[in-house]
Coordinates of C-alpha atoms and ligand atoms in Angstrom, one line a residue:
X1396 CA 0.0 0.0 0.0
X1397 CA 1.5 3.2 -1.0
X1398 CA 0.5 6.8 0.5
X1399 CA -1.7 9.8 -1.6
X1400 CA 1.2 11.9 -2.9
X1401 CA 3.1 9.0 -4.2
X1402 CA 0.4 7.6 -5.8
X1403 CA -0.4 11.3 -7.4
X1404 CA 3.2 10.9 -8.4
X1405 CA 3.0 8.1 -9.9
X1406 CA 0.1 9.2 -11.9
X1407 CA 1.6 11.9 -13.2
X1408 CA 4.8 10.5 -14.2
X1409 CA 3.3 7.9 -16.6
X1410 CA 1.5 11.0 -18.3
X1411 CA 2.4 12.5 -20.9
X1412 CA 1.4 15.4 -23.2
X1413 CA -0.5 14.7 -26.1
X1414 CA -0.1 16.0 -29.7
X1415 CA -1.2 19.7 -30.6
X1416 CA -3.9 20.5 -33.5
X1417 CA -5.4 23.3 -34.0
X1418 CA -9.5 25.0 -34.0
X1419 CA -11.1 28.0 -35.5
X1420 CA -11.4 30.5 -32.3
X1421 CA -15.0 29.7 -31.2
X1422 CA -14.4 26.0 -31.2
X1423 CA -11.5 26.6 -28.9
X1424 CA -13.5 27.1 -25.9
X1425 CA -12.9 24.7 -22.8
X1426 CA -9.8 23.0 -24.9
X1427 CA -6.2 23.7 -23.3
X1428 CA -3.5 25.8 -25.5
X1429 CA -0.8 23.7 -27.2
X1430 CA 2.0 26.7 -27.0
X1431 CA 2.2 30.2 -25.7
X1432 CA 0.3 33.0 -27.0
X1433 CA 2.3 36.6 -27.8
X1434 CA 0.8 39.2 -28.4
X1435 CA 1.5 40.1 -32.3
X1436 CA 0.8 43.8 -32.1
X1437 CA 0.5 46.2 -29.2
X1438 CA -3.1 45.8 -27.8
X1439 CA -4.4 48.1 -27.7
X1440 CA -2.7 48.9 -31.2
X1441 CA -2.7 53.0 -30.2
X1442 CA -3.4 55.5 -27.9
X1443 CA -6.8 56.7 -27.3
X1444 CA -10.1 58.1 -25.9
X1445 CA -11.8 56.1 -23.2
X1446 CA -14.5 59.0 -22.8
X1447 CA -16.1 61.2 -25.1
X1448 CA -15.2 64.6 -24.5
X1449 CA -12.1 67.0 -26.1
X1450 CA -8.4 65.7 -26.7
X1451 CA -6.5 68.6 -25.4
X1452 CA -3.3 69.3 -24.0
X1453 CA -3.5 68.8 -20.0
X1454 CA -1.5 72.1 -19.0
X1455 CA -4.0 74.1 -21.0
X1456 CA -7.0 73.3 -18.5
X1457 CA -5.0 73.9 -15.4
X1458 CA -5.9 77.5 -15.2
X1459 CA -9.8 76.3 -14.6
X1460 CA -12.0 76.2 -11.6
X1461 CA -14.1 73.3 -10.5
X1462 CA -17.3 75.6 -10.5
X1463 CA -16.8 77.9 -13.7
X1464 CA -14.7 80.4 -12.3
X1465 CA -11.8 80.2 -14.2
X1466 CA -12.9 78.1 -17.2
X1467 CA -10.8 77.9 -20.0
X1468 CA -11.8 78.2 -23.7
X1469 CA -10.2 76.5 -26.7
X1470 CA -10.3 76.2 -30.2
X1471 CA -11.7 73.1 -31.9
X1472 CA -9.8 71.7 -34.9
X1473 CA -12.3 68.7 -35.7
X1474 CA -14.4 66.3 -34.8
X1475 CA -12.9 62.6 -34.6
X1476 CA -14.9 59.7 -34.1
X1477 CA -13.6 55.8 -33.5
X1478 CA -12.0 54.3 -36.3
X1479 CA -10.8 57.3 -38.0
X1480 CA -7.4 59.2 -37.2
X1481 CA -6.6 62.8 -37.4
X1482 CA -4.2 64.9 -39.2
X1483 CA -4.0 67.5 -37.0
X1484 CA -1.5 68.3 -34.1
X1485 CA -3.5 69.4 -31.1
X1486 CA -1.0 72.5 -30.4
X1487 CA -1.8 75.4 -27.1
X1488 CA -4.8 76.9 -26.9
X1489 CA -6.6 73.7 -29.0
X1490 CA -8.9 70.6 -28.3
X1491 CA -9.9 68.3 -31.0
X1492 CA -13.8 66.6 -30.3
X1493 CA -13.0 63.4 -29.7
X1494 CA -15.3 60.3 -29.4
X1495 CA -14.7 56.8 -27.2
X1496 CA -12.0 54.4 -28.9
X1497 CA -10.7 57.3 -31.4
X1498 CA -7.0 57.3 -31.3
X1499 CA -5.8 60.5 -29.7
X1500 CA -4.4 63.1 -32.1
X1501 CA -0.6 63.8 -31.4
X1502 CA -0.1 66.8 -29.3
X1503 CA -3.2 66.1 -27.0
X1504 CA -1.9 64.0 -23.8
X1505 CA -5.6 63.9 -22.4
X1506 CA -8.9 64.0 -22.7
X1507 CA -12.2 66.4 -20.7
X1508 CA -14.7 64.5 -20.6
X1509 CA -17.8 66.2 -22.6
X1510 CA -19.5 66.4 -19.4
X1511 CA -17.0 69.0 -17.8
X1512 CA -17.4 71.0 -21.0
X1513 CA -19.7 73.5 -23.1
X1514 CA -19.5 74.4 -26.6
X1515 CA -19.7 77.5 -28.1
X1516 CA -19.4 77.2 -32.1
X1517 CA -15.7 76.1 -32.8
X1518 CA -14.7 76.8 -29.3
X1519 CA -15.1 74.9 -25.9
X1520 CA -15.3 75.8 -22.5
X1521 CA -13.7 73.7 -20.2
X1522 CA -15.0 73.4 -16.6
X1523 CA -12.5 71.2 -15.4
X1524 CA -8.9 70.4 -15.1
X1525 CA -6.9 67.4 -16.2
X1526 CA -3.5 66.1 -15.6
X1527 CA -1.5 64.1 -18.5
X1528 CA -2.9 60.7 -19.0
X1529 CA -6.3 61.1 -17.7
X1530 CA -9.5 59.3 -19.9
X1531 CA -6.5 57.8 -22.1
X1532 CA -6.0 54.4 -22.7
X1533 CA -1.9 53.7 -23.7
X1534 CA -1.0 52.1 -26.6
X1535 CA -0.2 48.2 -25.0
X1536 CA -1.6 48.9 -22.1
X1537 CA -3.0 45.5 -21.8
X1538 CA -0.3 43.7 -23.8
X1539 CA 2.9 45.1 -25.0
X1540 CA 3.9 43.7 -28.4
X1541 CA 6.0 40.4 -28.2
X1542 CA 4.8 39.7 -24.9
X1543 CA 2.5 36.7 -23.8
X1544 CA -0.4 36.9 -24.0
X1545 CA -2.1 33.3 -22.3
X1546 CA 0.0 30.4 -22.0
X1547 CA 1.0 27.1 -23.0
X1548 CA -1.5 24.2 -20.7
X1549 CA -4.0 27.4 -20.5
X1550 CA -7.5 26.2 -20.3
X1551 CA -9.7 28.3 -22.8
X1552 CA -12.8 29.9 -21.3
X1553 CA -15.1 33.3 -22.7
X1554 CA -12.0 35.6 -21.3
X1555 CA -9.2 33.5 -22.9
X1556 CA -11.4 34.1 -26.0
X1557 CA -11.8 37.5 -25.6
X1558 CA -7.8 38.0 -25.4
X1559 CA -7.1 35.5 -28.3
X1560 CA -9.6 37.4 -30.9
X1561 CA -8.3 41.4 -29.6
X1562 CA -4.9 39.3 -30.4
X1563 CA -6.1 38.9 -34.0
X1564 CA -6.0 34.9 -33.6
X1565 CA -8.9 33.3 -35.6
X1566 CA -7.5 29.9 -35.6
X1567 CA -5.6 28.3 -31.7
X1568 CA -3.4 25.6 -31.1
X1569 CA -5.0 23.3 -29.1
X1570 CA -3.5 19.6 -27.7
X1571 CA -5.8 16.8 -28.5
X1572 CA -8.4 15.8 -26.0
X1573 CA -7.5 12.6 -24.7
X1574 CA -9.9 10.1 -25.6
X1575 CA -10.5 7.9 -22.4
X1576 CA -13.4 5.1 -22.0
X1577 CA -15.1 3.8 -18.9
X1578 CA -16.3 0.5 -18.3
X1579 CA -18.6 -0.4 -15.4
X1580 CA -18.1 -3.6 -14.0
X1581 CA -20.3 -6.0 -11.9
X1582 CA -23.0 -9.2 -12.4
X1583 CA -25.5 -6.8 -9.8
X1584 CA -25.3 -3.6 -12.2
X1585 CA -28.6 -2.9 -14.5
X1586 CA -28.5 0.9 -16.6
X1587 CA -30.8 3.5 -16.0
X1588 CA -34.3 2.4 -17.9
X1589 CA -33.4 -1.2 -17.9
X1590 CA -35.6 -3.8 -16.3
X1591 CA -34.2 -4.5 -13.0
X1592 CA -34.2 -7.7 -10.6
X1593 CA -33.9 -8.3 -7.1
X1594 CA -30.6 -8.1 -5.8
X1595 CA -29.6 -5.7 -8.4
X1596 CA -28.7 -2.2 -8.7
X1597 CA -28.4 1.1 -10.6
X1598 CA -25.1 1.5 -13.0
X1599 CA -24.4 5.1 -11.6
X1600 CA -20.6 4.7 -11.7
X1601 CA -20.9 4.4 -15.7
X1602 CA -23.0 7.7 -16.5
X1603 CA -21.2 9.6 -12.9
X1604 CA -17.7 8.7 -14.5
X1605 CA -18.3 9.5 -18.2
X1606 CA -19.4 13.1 -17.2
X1607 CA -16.6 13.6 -14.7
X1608 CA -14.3 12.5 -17.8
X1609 CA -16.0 14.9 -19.8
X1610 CA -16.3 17.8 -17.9
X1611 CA -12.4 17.6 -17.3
X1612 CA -12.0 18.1 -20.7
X1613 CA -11.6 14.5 -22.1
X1614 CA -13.4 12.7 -25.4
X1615 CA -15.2 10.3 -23.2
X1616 CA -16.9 7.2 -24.8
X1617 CA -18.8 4.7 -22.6
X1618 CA -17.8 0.7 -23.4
X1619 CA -21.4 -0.5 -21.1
X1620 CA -21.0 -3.2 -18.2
X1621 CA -18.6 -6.0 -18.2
X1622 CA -19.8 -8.6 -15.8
X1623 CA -17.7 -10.6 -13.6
X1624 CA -16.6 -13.2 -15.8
X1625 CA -12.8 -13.1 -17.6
X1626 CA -14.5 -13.4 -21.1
X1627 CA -16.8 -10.6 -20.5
X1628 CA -13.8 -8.1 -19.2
X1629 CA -11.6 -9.1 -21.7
X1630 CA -14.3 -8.5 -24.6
X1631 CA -14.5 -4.8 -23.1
X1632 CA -11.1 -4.1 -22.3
X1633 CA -10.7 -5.3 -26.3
X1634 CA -13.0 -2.0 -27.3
X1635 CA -10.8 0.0 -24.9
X1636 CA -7.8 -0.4 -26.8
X1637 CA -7.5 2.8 -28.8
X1638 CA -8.3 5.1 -25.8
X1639 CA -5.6 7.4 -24.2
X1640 CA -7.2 6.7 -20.6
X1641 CA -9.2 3.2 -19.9
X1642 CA -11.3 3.9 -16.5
X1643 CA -12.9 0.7 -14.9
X1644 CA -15.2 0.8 -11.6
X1645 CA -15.5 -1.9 -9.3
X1646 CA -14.1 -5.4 -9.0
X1647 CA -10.3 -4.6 -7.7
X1648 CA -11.3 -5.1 -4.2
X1649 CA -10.6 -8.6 -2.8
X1650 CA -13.3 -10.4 -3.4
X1651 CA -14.0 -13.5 -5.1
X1652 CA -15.2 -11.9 -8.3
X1653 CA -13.0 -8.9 -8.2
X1654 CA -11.4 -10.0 -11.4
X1655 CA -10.5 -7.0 -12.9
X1656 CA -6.6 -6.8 -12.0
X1657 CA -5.8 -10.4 -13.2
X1658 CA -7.3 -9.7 -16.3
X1659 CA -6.4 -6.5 -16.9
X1660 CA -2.8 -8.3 -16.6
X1661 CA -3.9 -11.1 -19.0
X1662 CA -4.2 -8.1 -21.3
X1663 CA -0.7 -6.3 -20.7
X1664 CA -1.2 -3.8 -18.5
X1665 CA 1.8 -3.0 -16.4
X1666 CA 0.7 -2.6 -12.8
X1667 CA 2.1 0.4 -11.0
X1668 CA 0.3 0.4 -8.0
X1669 CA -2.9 -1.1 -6.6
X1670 CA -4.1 0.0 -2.8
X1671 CA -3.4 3.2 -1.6
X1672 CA -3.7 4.6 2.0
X1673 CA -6.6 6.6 1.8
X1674 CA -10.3 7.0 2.7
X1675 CA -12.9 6.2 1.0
X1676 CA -11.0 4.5 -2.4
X1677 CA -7.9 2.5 -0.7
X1678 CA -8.4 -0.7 -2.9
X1679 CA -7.4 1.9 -6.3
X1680 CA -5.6 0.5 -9.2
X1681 CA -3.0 2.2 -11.8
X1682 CA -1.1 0.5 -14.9
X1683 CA 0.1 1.5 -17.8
X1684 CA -0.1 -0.5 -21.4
X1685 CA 2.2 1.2 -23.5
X1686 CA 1.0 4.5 -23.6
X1687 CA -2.9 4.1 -22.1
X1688 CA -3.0 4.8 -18.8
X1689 CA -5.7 2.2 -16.7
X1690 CA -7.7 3.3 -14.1
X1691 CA -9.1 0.5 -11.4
X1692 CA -12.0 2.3 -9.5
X1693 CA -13.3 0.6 -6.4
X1694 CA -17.5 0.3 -7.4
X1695 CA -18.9 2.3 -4.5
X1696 CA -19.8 5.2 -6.0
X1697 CA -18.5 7.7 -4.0
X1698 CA -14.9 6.0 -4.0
X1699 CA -15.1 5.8 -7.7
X1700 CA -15.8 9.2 -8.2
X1701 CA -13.3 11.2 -5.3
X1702 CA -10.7 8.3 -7.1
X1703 CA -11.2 9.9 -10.2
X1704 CA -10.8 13.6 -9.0
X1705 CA -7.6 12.4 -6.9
X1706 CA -5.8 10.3 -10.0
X1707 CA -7.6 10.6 -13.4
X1708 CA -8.1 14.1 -13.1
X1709 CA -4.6 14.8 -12.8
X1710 CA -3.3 12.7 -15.7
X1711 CA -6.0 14.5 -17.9
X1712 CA -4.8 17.9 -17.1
X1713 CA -1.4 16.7 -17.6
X1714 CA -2.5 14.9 -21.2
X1715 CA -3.4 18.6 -21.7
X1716 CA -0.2 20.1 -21.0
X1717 CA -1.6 21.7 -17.9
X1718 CA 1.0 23.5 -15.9
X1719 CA -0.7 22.7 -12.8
X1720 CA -2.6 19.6 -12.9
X1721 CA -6.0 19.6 -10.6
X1722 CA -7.9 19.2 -8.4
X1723 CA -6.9 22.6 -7.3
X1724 CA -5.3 23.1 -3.7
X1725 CA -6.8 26.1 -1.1
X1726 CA -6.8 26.3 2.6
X1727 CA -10.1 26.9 4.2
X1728 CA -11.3 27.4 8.0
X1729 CA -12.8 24.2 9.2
X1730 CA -16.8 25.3 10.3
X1731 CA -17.2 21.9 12.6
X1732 CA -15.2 19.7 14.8
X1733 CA -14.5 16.2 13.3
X1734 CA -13.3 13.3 15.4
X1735 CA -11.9 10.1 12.8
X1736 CA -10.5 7.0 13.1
X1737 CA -6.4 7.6 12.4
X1738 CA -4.7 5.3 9.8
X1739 CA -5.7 6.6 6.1
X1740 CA -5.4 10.3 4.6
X1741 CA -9.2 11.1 4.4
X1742 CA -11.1 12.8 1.7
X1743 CA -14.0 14.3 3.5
X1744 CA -16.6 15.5 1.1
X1745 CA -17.6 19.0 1.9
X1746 CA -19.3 22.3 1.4
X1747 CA -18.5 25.9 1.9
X1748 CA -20.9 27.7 4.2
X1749 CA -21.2 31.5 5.1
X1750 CA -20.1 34.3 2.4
X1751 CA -16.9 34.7 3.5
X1752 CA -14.4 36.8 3.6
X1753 CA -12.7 33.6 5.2
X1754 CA -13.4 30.5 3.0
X1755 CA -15.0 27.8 5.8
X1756 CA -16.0 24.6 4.8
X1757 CA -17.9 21.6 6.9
X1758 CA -18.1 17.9 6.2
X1759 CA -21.2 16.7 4.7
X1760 CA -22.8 14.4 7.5
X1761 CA -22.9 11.0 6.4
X1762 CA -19.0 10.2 4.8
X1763 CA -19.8 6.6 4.4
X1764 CA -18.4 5.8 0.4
X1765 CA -21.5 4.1 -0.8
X1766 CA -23.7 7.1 0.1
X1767 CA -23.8 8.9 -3.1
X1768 CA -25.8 12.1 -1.4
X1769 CA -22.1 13.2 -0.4
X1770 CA -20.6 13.8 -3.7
X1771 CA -23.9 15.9 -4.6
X1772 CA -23.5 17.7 -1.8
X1773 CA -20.0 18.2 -1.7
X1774 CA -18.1 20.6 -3.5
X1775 CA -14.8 20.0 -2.2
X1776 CA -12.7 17.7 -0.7
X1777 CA -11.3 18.0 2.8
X1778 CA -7.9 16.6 3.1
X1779 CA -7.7 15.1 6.8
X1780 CA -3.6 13.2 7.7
X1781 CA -3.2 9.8 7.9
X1782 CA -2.8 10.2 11.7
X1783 CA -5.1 12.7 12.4
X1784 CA -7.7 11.5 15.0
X1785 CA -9.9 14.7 15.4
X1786 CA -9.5 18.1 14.0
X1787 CA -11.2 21.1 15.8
X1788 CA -13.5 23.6 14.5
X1789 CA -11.6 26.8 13.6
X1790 CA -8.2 25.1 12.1
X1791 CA -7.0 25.7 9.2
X1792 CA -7.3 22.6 6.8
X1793 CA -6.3 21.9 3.2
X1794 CA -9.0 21.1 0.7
X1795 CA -8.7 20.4 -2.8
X1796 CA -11.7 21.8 -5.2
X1797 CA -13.8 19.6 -7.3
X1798 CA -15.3 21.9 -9.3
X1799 CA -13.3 25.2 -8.7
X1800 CA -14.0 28.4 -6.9
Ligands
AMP613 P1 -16.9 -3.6 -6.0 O1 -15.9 -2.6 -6.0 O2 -17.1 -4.3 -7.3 O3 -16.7 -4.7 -4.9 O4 -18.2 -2.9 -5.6 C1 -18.4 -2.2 -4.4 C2 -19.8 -1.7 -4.2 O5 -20.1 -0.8 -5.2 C3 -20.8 -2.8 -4.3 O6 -21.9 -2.6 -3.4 C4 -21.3 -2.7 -5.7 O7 -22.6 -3.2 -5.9 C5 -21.3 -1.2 -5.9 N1 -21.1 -0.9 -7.3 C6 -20.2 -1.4 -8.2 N2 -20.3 -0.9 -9.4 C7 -21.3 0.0 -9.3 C8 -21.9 0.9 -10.3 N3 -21.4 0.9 -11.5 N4 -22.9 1.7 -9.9 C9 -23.3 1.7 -8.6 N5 -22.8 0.9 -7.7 C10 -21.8 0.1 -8.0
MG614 MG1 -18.1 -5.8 -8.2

């Protein structure tokens, strides 16, 4: 039995990144960057108005008053909306009308908002003094030319989109998403909508892990239920073997009919560790078979699915080139005492409660692994030490986010 952070080790060493392609821009959302991102032109490309108002020189307005008194009055050259650029130095005593987004003429170094102004056929009155830089936006203000602009392993969302179209990019290297298929294993397991007996249950690991897969970014394709027979396994691990990630649930316990690590042995999968000293999911297996990675979950649903955040998810990210492969580390103020049994790090499943400004987070109340109402519940994992017999309310523990912040 080996401890959490070897295991995690282990996981990520067998890893490795995938190939790059690339998408056009909108299709790029929720895949992961392939290279850095620099910023081919300054962005913004010029100088310019981030109010409407006059571009004037700033030492021209400092004679004026807040209240009138002392008002200043200049002449207008033009008026310049966005898009267009002016001809015209801006030189004392002059303003040029400017509009939002027009690039500022040269000579101006600020602009008066129209509202502190008051026009008066080709001259302006203005009300109110402004110092050198004010309602300007610089040229690379938000990116500097050369410089990068999101990178390698970054996961795209609607802001990384944002940055890559004002960075002119209408087509983004993107890695591959790693194609990874689940098998559900066990003679008691029925699917949703099929007719079930007694003594049988609900498939939920099959549909729970499929969407965990695919909301971490993976292809995910669902092989069905391999029952506990050698001939059954071996038919479904045959289907698997193009896939990047193979994830099975249940059967690598010690049971009688937990067949799934002699046969995924029968099929060439090099074990790298099976057991792990942790709580709920210790009787988790890993191999590798060439380059597919093989995921043994233990079937209780819970364990299958905190497994999966702890070891699959990390080898996806890193399949991505993610610098920092999840689930995401924070710290958080424990809301309730909690009093364990010592021997195995603990994955609590947990909640944040209260608004903050301190993250706290409590334990949902029943942590047993084949109560599924934990994982709905739950929104983050608290990380209890192996030896740790009772933590009291108000400590500081680590927790590691299943869905982010
Ligand atoms: P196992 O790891 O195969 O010994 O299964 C442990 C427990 O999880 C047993 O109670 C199984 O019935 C249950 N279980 C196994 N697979 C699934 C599944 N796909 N969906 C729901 N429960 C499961
Ligand atoms: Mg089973």
């Amino acid at each position: 039995m080996i401890e959490y952070t070897d295991a995690r080790a282990r996981v990520l060493a067998a890893a490795k990144g995938l190939p790059a392609g690339s998408v056009p821009l909108p299709q790029s959302l929720g895949r992961t960057l392939a290279r850095d991102i620099k910023a081919a032109e300054n962005i913004p490309p010029f100088t310019k108005a981030t109010m409407d108002g006059y571009a004037v020189r700033a030492a021209d307005t400092r004679s004026s008053g807040t209240a009138g008194a002392g008002a200043v009055e200049l002449d207008v050259l033009e008026d310049l909306p966005a898009g267009r650029l002016s001809r015209k130095t801006v030189g004392p005593g002059q303003a040029v009308r400017i509009m939002t987004g027009a690039p500022l003429p040269a000579g101006a170094d600020a602009v008066v908002m129209v509202e502190d102004t008051g026009k008066a056929g080709r001259r302006v009155t203005v009300r109110r003094e402004v110092g050198p830089g004010d309602n300007i936006g610089l040229a690379g203000e938000d990116l500097k030319k050369g410089e990068i602009a999101l990178g390698r392993g970054a996961l795209i969302g609607p802001a990384e989109i944002g940055m890559l179209a004002a960075a002119g990019r209408h087509r983004v290297p993107v890695t591959r998403r790693p194609r990874l298929a689940v098998i559900a294993t066990g003679d008691e397991i029925v699917e949703p909508g099929e007719r079930k007996r007694r003594g049988q249950i609900r498939n939920a690991n099959g549909p729970a892990l499929t969407a965990l897969a695919l909301a971490a970014g993976a292809e995910a394709v669902y092989l069905g239920i391999a029952r506990d027979k050698n001939s059954s396994l071996a038919a479904k691990l045959a289907k698997a073997s193009g896939a990047d990630i193979l994830v099975l649930s249940g059967g690598v316990s010690v049971g009688d009919y937990d067949l799934v690590k002699a046969e995924l042995e029968a099929a060439g999968v090099e074990p790298v560790f099976w057991q792990v000293r942790i709580k709920p999911g210790k009787p988790v297996f890993f191999g590798v078979r060439g380059r597919q990675l093989v995921f043994g979950l233990p079937g209780n649903p819970t364990s299958a699915m905190v497994t999966f955040h702890l070891f699959v998810r990390p080898a996806i990210d890193r399949l991505l080139g993610c610098a920092v492969p999840g689930p995401e580390p924070a710290t958080a103020i424990l809301g309730e005492t909690v009093v364990l049994k010592p021997g195995r790090t603990q994955f609590l499943r947990g909640r944040f409660v209260g608004r903050g400004p301190i993250l706290t987070v409590v334990p949902y109340e029943d942590q047993r692994s084949g109560v599924l109402r934990s994982m709905v519940r739950g929104r983050v994992l608290i990380v209890v030490p192996a030896d740790a017999a009772r933590i009291e309310a108000g400590r500081e523990v680590e927790i590691l986010l299943m869905d982010g912040l």
